[in-house]
Amino acid sequence: MSNRKVVITQQFFDEESVAYLKANGCDVTVAKLPGGKPDGSLSHDELVGLLSGAHGWIVGHAPVTRELLAALPDLTVISRRGVGYDRVDVDAARDLGRVVAIAVGGNEAAVADLAIGLMLGVGRRVGESQEAMKAGKWSILMGTDLTRKTVGLVGLGRIGRQVVQRLKAFDARILISAPRPDEEYAQTMGLTYVPLETLFAESDYISLHAPLTSETRFLVSDKTIPLMKSDAIIINTARGGLVEDAHLLAALREKRLGGAGLDVFVSEADSSYKPVTEELIRLPNVAATPHAAASTREALALTNMIASQSVVAVFDGSSPQANRIVVDGRPDGGDPGSRR
């Protein structure tokens, strides 16, 4: 029992998942974060204080750095309630013998639902219309359809494929740009793989579903926005940093783009962009949510349980599901590498 102390710093962790951990011999602490702030805003010292002596950590958006891992020698497994791990130093985890897991299979449907919702919300000018109505102006603002439009998806992973399923109901022409084309899937679903430049040029809606890497950082910027239609709508439910938000802001103000639906922002990782985010969300042709795409009751309950199962698997001396392992630094664990 003594080597099964689990600290949860993620918000909205349900009782069923806590009960699962306790039923498997875990001593569980759900951290009460100051002011209800997310764990991504905690300092190194605050995290060390919360996690001292912990063997398992269920984490949200806190940075998992080499310095932090070195300060927590008892920590065996870091389990993310989510699928991104760009804030995790995977090399450090490997070097220091830790296991890092992600919650694959828990929130893809919720994120795909919001991506479609943002397309519809921006295209039909829902927020703008409501603000006008609040001001007593009931005149109709002309929107644009999603039905039979060209939609370009950058990336075709688990979430991208869920978006494809939903778009089929809109009879959309779907263009894909992805590093490893799946021609059989494309033929079955009626998709067309195209170079990124073609996707940008021909799409009415551009939805981003790629990981944030050195190659994809600022994928949408002053270098690529000129390729797009002047009424194109950008959707980003993937990662802040795929879009250069300052360039997007300028393009929207100057009517070089039609609108944007944004769930993620550069300012989440770079506070110098906070004024840009504040200006973006004030624009009438922007629909914004606070990195909430995966945050539905159903999705959170499922990802909480998946994260908990990964912790218990490591404590039991086995491994989480293969596609949920980011890195396994245990001497006999091997290294399946990145399986996003």
Short mmCIF file of C-alpha atoms in Angstrom, two decimals:
data_model
loop_
_atom_site.label_atom_id
_atom_site.label_comp_id
_atom_site.label_asym_id
_atom_site.label_seq_id
_atom_site.Cartn_x
_atom_site.Cartn_y
_atom_site.Cartn_z
CA MET A 1 0.00 0.00 0.00
CA SER A 2 2.81 2.41 0.89
CA ASN A 3 4.04 2.59 -2.69
CA ARG A 4 0.63 3.51 -4.17
CA LYS A 5 0.19 7.13 -3.22
CA VAL A 6 -1.62 8.92 -6.05
CA VAL A 7 -2.01 12.69 -6.32
CA ILE A 8 -4.56 14.13 -8.75
CA THR A 9 -4.02 17.74 -9.79
CA GLN A 10 -6.53 17.66 -12.64
CA GLN A 11 -9.85 19.46 -12.19
CA PHE A 12 -13.24 17.73 -12.44
CA PHE A 13 -12.12 14.31 -11.24
CA ASP A 14 -15.15 12.13 -10.53
CA GLU A 15 -15.87 9.92 -7.55
CA GLU A 16 -16.16 6.74 -9.60
CA SER A 17 -12.55 7.04 -10.78
CA VAL A 18 -11.37 7.86 -7.26
CA ALA A 19 -13.22 4.78 -6.02
CA TYR A 20 -11.51 2.66 -8.69
CA LEU A 21 -8.08 3.81 -7.52
CA LYS A 22 -8.92 3.15 -3.88
CA ALA A 23 -10.32 -0.30 -4.71
CA ASN A 24 -6.93 -1.09 -6.22
CA GLY A 25 -5.03 -0.19 -3.07
CA CYS A 26 -4.19 3.43 -3.84
CA ASP A 27 -3.94 6.20 -1.27
CA VAL A 28 -5.62 9.02 -3.21
CA THR A 29 -5.28 12.77 -2.76
CA VAL A 30 -7.30 15.10 -4.98
CA ALA A 31 -5.36 18.35 -4.73
CA LYS A 32 -7.32 21.44 -3.76
CA LEU A 33 -5.63 24.00 -5.96
CA PRO A 34 -5.46 27.59 -4.75
CA GLY A 35 -8.26 29.73 -6.12
CA GLY A 36 -9.49 26.83 -8.25
CA LYS A 37 -6.76 27.54 -10.78
CA PRO A 38 -5.66 24.76 -13.20
CA ASP A 39 -2.50 22.82 -12.50
CA GLY A 40 -0.86 24.34 -15.56
CA SER A 41 -0.58 27.61 -13.66
CA LEU A 42 1.23 26.10 -10.65
CA SER A 43 4.88 26.92 -10.05
CA HIS A 44 7.63 24.32 -9.75
CA ASP A 45 7.69 24.75 -5.97
CA GLU A 46 3.91 24.43 -5.69
CA LEU A 47 3.99 21.19 -7.69
CA VAL A 48 6.82 19.77 -5.60
CA GLY A 49 4.86 20.60 -2.46
CA LEU A 50 1.76 18.83 -3.74
CA LEU A 51 3.57 15.80 -5.18
CA SER A 52 6.22 15.11 -2.56
CA GLY A 53 6.13 11.38 -1.75
CA ALA A 54 3.67 10.56 -4.54
CA HIS A 55 4.17 7.43 -6.65
CA GLY A 56 1.50 8.25 -9.22
CA TRP A 57 0.39 11.59 -10.63
CA ILE A 58 -2.74 12.19 -12.69
CA VAL A 59 -2.01 15.49 -14.38
CA GLY A 60 -3.80 18.01 -16.53
CA HIS A 61 -1.72 20.72 -18.16
CA ALA A 62 1.16 21.18 -15.72
CA PRO A 63 4.61 21.10 -17.34
CA VAL A 64 6.44 17.86 -16.54
CA THR A 65 10.04 19.00 -16.61
CA ARG A 66 13.36 17.29 -15.93
CA GLU A 67 13.81 19.55 -12.91
CA LEU A 68 10.43 18.54 -11.51
CA LEU A 69 10.98 14.82 -12.06
CA ALA A 70 14.40 15.01 -10.44
CA ALA A 71 12.79 16.63 -7.39
CA LEU A 72 10.26 13.78 -7.12
CA PRO A 73 12.30 10.56 -6.88
CA ASP A 74 9.34 8.48 -5.68
CA LEU A 75 7.20 9.32 -8.70
CA THR A 76 6.83 6.24 -10.91
CA VAL A 77 3.98 7.03 -13.29
CA ILE A 78 2.64 10.26 -14.77
CA SER A 79 -0.77 9.73 -16.34
CA ARG A 80 -2.23 12.55 -18.44
CA ARG A 81 -5.96 12.96 -18.60
CA GLY A 82 -5.73 13.88 -22.26
CA VAL A 83 -3.82 12.83 -25.35
CA GLY A 84 -1.33 15.66 -25.84
CA TYR A 85 2.06 15.49 -24.20
CA ASP A 86 3.91 18.51 -25.58
CA ARG A 87 4.39 19.76 -22.00
CA VAL A 88 6.10 16.52 -20.95
CA ASP A 89 9.89 16.16 -21.19
CA VAL A 90 9.76 12.59 -22.49
CA ASP A 91 13.55 12.33 -22.69
CA ALA A 92 13.81 13.20 -19.02
CA ALA A 93 11.09 10.67 -18.13
CA ARG A 94 12.97 7.98 -20.04
CA ASP A 95 16.32 8.91 -18.51
CA LEU A 96 14.88 8.94 -14.98
CA GLY A 97 13.01 5.66 -15.37
CA ARG A 98 9.45 6.97 -15.29
CA VAL A 99 6.32 5.90 -17.18
CA VAL A 100 4.23 8.51 -18.98
CA ALA A 101 0.75 7.57 -20.22
CA ILE A 102 -2.03 9.39 -22.06
CA ALA A 103 -5.78 8.79 -22.11
CA VAL A 104 -6.28 7.63 -25.69
CA GLY A 105 -9.86 6.69 -26.45
CA GLY A 106 -11.55 9.02 -24.00
CA ASN A 107 -12.30 12.38 -25.53
CA GLU A 108 -12.07 12.15 -29.31
CA ALA A 109 -15.83 12.35 -29.85
CA ALA A 110 -16.18 15.41 -27.63
CA VAL A 111 -13.43 17.30 -29.46
CA ALA A 112 -14.85 16.37 -32.86
CA ASP A 113 -18.30 17.55 -31.76
CA LEU A 114 -16.90 20.94 -30.79
CA ALA A 115 -14.95 21.27 -34.05
CA ILE A 116 -18.20 20.85 -35.99
CA GLY A 117 -19.99 23.13 -33.54
CA LEU A 118 -17.44 25.88 -34.12
CA MET A 119 -17.77 25.52 -37.89
CA LEU A 120 -21.52 25.97 -37.60
CA GLY A 121 -21.31 28.70 -34.99
CA VAL A 122 -18.89 30.86 -36.95
CA GLY A 123 -20.43 30.12 -40.33
CA ARG A 124 -23.95 30.97 -39.13
CA ARG A 125 -22.72 33.93 -37.02
CA VAL A 126 -24.45 32.66 -33.89
CA GLY A 127 -22.49 34.69 -31.35
CA GLU A 128 -22.64 37.84 -33.44
CA SER A 129 -26.41 37.48 -33.89
CA GLN A 130 -26.98 36.95 -30.18
CA GLU A 131 -24.97 40.05 -29.27
CA ALA A 132 -27.00 42.09 -31.76
CA MET A 133 -30.24 40.76 -30.29
CA LYS A 134 -29.11 41.69 -26.78
CA ALA A 135 -28.66 45.23 -28.08
CA GLY A 136 -32.21 45.18 -29.43
CA LYS A 137 -31.20 44.65 -33.06
CA TRP A 138 -33.15 41.77 -34.57
CA SER A 139 -32.03 42.21 -38.15
CA ILE A 140 -30.82 38.99 -39.82
CA LEU A 141 -27.08 38.54 -40.33
CA MET A 142 -26.41 36.48 -43.44
CA GLY A 143 -24.33 33.40 -42.70
CA THR A 144 -22.84 30.61 -44.76
CA ASP A 145 -23.55 26.88 -45.01
CA LEU A 146 -21.40 23.96 -44.01
CA THR A 147 -23.41 21.66 -46.27
CA ARG A 148 -21.62 20.83 -49.52
CA LYS A 149 -18.68 23.06 -48.70
CA THR A 150 -15.00 22.10 -49.01
CA VAL A 151 -13.50 21.30 -45.64
CA GLY A 152 -9.76 20.79 -45.25
CA LEU A 153 -8.48 18.73 -42.32
CA VAL A 154 -4.83 19.12 -41.38
CA GLY A 155 -4.05 15.83 -39.69
CA LEU A 156 -6.08 12.62 -39.73
CA GLY A 157 -5.61 10.96 -36.39
CA ARG A 158 -8.30 9.72 -34.02
CA ILE A 159 -10.04 13.09 -33.72
CA GLY A 160 -9.68 13.91 -37.41
CA ARG A 161 -11.43 10.67 -38.32
CA GLN A 162 -14.28 11.46 -35.95
CA VAL A 163 -14.64 14.83 -37.68
CA VAL A 164 -14.75 13.06 -41.05
CA GLN A 165 -17.67 10.91 -39.87
CA ARG A 166 -19.62 14.00 -38.87
CA LEU A 167 -18.81 15.91 -42.05
CA LYS A 168 -20.18 13.10 -44.20
CA ALA A 169 -23.66 14.06 -42.97
CA PHE A 170 -23.10 17.54 -44.45
CA ASP A 171 -22.20 16.13 -47.86
CA ALA A 172 -18.93 18.04 -47.60
CA ARG A 173 -16.01 17.71 -49.96
CA ILE A 174 -13.21 16.69 -47.59
CA LEU A 175 -9.54 17.41 -48.30
CA ILE A 176 -6.80 15.92 -46.14
CA SER A 177 -3.19 16.86 -45.53
CA ALA A 178 -1.35 14.31 -43.39
CA PRO A 179 2.17 12.90 -43.30
CA ARG A 180 1.15 9.26 -43.82
CA PRO A 181 -1.74 8.91 -46.26
CA ASP A 182 -4.15 6.05 -45.65
CA GLU A 183 -5.40 5.49 -49.19
CA GLU A 184 -7.72 2.63 -48.26
CA TYR A 185 -9.48 4.79 -45.67
CA ALA A 186 -9.60 7.71 -48.09
CA GLN A 187 -11.25 5.59 -50.76
CA THR A 188 -13.77 4.15 -48.30
CA MET A 189 -14.72 7.58 -46.92
CA GLY A 190 -14.47 9.55 -50.13
CA LEU A 191 -11.59 11.76 -49.02
CA THR A 192 -8.90 13.38 -51.13
CA TYR A 193 -5.29 13.76 -49.99
CA VAL A 194 -3.75 16.98 -51.26
CA PRO A 195 -0.62 19.02 -50.57
CA LEU A 196 -1.06 21.50 -47.71
CA GLU A 197 -0.91 24.45 -50.10
CA THR A 198 -3.82 23.03 -52.12
CA LEU A 199 -5.84 22.41 -48.98
CA PHE A 200 -5.33 26.00 -47.86
CA ALA A 201 -6.24 27.38 -51.28
CA GLU A 202 -9.42 25.36 -51.87
CA SER A 203 -11.02 24.98 -48.44
CA ASP A 204 -13.96 26.96 -47.14
CA TYR A 205 -13.29 25.63 -43.63
CA ILE A 206 -9.82 24.61 -42.42
CA SER A 207 -9.77 22.47 -39.27
CA LEU A 208 -6.50 21.67 -37.51
CA HIS A 209 -5.94 18.24 -35.98
CA ALA A 210 -2.15 17.97 -35.92
CA PRO A 211 0.24 17.67 -32.97
CA LEU A 212 2.38 20.68 -32.09
CA THR A 213 5.95 20.05 -33.27
CA SER A 214 8.78 22.15 -34.59
CA GLU A 215 7.44 21.42 -38.09
CA THR A 216 3.82 22.35 -37.35
CA ARG A 217 4.40 25.40 -35.15
CA PHE A 218 2.70 28.45 -36.70
CA LEU A 219 1.34 26.36 -39.55
CA VAL A 220 -1.20 29.13 -40.03
CA SER A 221 0.70 32.41 -40.29
CA ASP A 222 1.46 35.29 -42.62
CA LYS A 223 3.27 32.77 -44.80
CA THR A 224 0.16 30.63 -45.37
CA ILE A 225 -2.83 32.91 -44.79
CA PRO A 226 -2.33 34.59 -48.22
CA LEU A 227 -2.97 31.16 -49.81
CA MET A 228 -6.46 30.98 -48.29
CA LYS A 229 -9.81 32.25 -49.48
CA SER A 230 -10.73 35.64 -48.05
CA ASP A 231 -13.89 34.11 -46.53
CA ALA A 232 -12.22 30.92 -45.22
CA ILE A 233 -12.92 29.94 -41.61
CA ILE A 234 -10.11 28.56 -39.43
CA ILE A 235 -10.93 26.02 -36.70
CA ASN A 236 -8.33 25.09 -34.06
CA THR A 237 -9.27 22.54 -31.40
CA ALA A 238 -5.83 20.91 -31.44
CA ARG A 239 -2.97 22.93 -29.96
CA GLY A 240 -2.17 26.56 -29.37
CA GLY A 241 0.89 27.29 -31.47
CA LEU A 242 -0.41 25.70 -34.66
CA VAL A 243 -1.76 29.18 -35.42
CA GLU A 244 0.25 32.38 -35.11
CA ASP A 245 -2.51 34.19 -33.26
CA ALA A 246 -1.13 37.68 -33.89
CA HIS A 247 -1.14 37.02 -37.65
CA LEU A 248 -4.64 35.55 -37.42
CA LEU A 249 -5.85 38.62 -35.53
CA ALA A 250 -4.50 40.94 -38.21
CA ALA A 251 -6.00 38.86 -41.05
CA LEU A 252 -9.43 38.82 -39.42
CA ARG A 253 -9.38 42.56 -38.75
CA GLU A 254 -8.36 43.25 -42.33
CA LYS A 255 -11.02 40.86 -43.69
CA ARG A 256 -8.42 38.60 -45.29
CA LEU A 257 -10.19 35.67 -43.59
CA GLY A 258 -13.86 35.06 -42.86
CA GLY A 259 -13.68 33.95 -39.24
CA ALA A 260 -12.21 31.56 -36.69
CA GLY A 261 -13.36 29.03 -34.12
CA LEU A 262 -10.71 28.68 -31.43
CA ASP A 263 -10.43 26.41 -28.41
CA VAL A 264 -6.66 26.77 -27.96
CA PHE A 265 -4.32 29.75 -27.96
CA VAL A 266 -0.60 30.56 -28.07
CA SER A 267 -1.06 32.47 -24.80
CA GLU A 268 -1.62 29.21 -22.92
CA ALA A 269 2.12 28.56 -23.15
CA ASP A 270 3.39 32.11 -23.83
CA SER A 271 1.91 34.81 -21.60
CA SER A 272 3.23 37.55 -23.91
CA TYR A 273 0.38 36.59 -26.29
CA LYS A 274 -2.33 37.26 -23.69
CA PRO A 275 -3.25 40.67 -25.21
CA VAL A 276 -3.56 38.98 -28.62
CA THR A 277 -5.95 36.38 -27.20
CA GLU A 278 -8.00 39.09 -25.52
CA GLU A 279 -8.35 40.95 -28.82
CA LEU A 280 -9.18 37.78 -30.77
CA ILE A 281 -12.06 36.76 -28.52
CA ARG A 282 -13.58 40.25 -28.82
CA LEU A 283 -13.93 39.98 -32.59
CA PRO A 284 -17.48 39.39 -33.82
CA ASN A 285 -16.36 36.71 -36.30
CA VAL A 286 -14.53 34.62 -33.68
CA ALA A 287 -16.15 31.88 -31.57
CA ALA A 288 -13.96 30.92 -28.63
CA THR A 289 -13.88 28.38 -25.82
CA PRO A 290 -11.22 28.10 -23.06
CA HIS A 291 -9.47 24.85 -24.06
CA ALA A 292 -12.72 23.07 -23.25
CA ALA A 293 -13.13 20.78 -26.27
CA ALA A 294 -12.62 17.60 -24.23
CA SER A 295 -14.56 18.85 -21.22
CA THR A 296 -17.93 17.18 -21.33
CA ARG A 297 -19.27 15.13 -18.43
CA GLU A 298 -19.07 11.97 -20.48
CA ALA A 299 -15.60 12.55 -21.89
CA LEU A 300 -14.09 13.58 -18.56
CA ALA A 301 -15.53 10.54 -16.78
CA LEU A 302 -14.04 8.26 -19.43
CA THR A 303 -10.62 9.92 -19.52
CA ASN A 304 -10.47 9.99 -15.72
CA MET A 305 -11.00 6.24 -15.68
CA ILE A 306 -8.48 5.59 -18.45
CA ALA A 307 -5.86 7.69 -16.63
CA SER A 308 -6.58 5.78 -13.42
CA GLN A 309 -6.31 2.41 -15.15
CA SER A 310 -2.88 3.34 -16.48
CA VAL A 311 -1.67 4.21 -12.98
CA VAL A 312 -2.93 0.93 -11.55
CA ALA A 313 -1.39 -1.07 -14.40
CA VAL A 314 2.05 0.39 -13.65
CA PHE A 315 1.64 -0.19 -9.91
CA ASP A 316 0.74 -3.81 -10.67
CA GLY A 317 4.00 -4.24 -12.58
CA SER A 318 2.39 -4.45 -16.01
CA SER A 319 1.82 -1.77 -18.64
CA PRO A 320 -1.04 0.42 -19.81
CA GLN A 321 -2.52 -0.30 -23.22
CA ALA A 322 0.25 0.06 -25.80
CA ASN A 323 -1.27 3.05 -27.57
CA ARG A 324 -1.56 4.86 -24.24
CA ILE A 325 2.15 4.71 -23.45
CA VAL A 326 4.26 7.74 -24.34
CA VAL A 327 7.43 6.45 -22.75
CA ASP A 328 8.31 3.59 -20.41
CA GLY A 329 11.64 4.21 -18.74
CA ARG A 330 11.54 1.20 -16.44
CA PRO A 331 14.60 -1.03 -16.88
CA ASP A 332 12.48 -3.91 -18.19
CA GLY A 333 9.78 -1.76 -19.74
CA GLY A 334 11.37 -1.03 -23.11
CA ASP A 335 10.46 2.13 -24.93
CA PRO A 336 7.49 1.96 -27.26
CA GLY A 337 8.05 5.61 -28.01
CA SER A 338 5.46 8.05 -29.11
CA ARG A 339 2.16 6.52 -30.11
CA ARG A 340 -0.06 9.53 -30.42
#
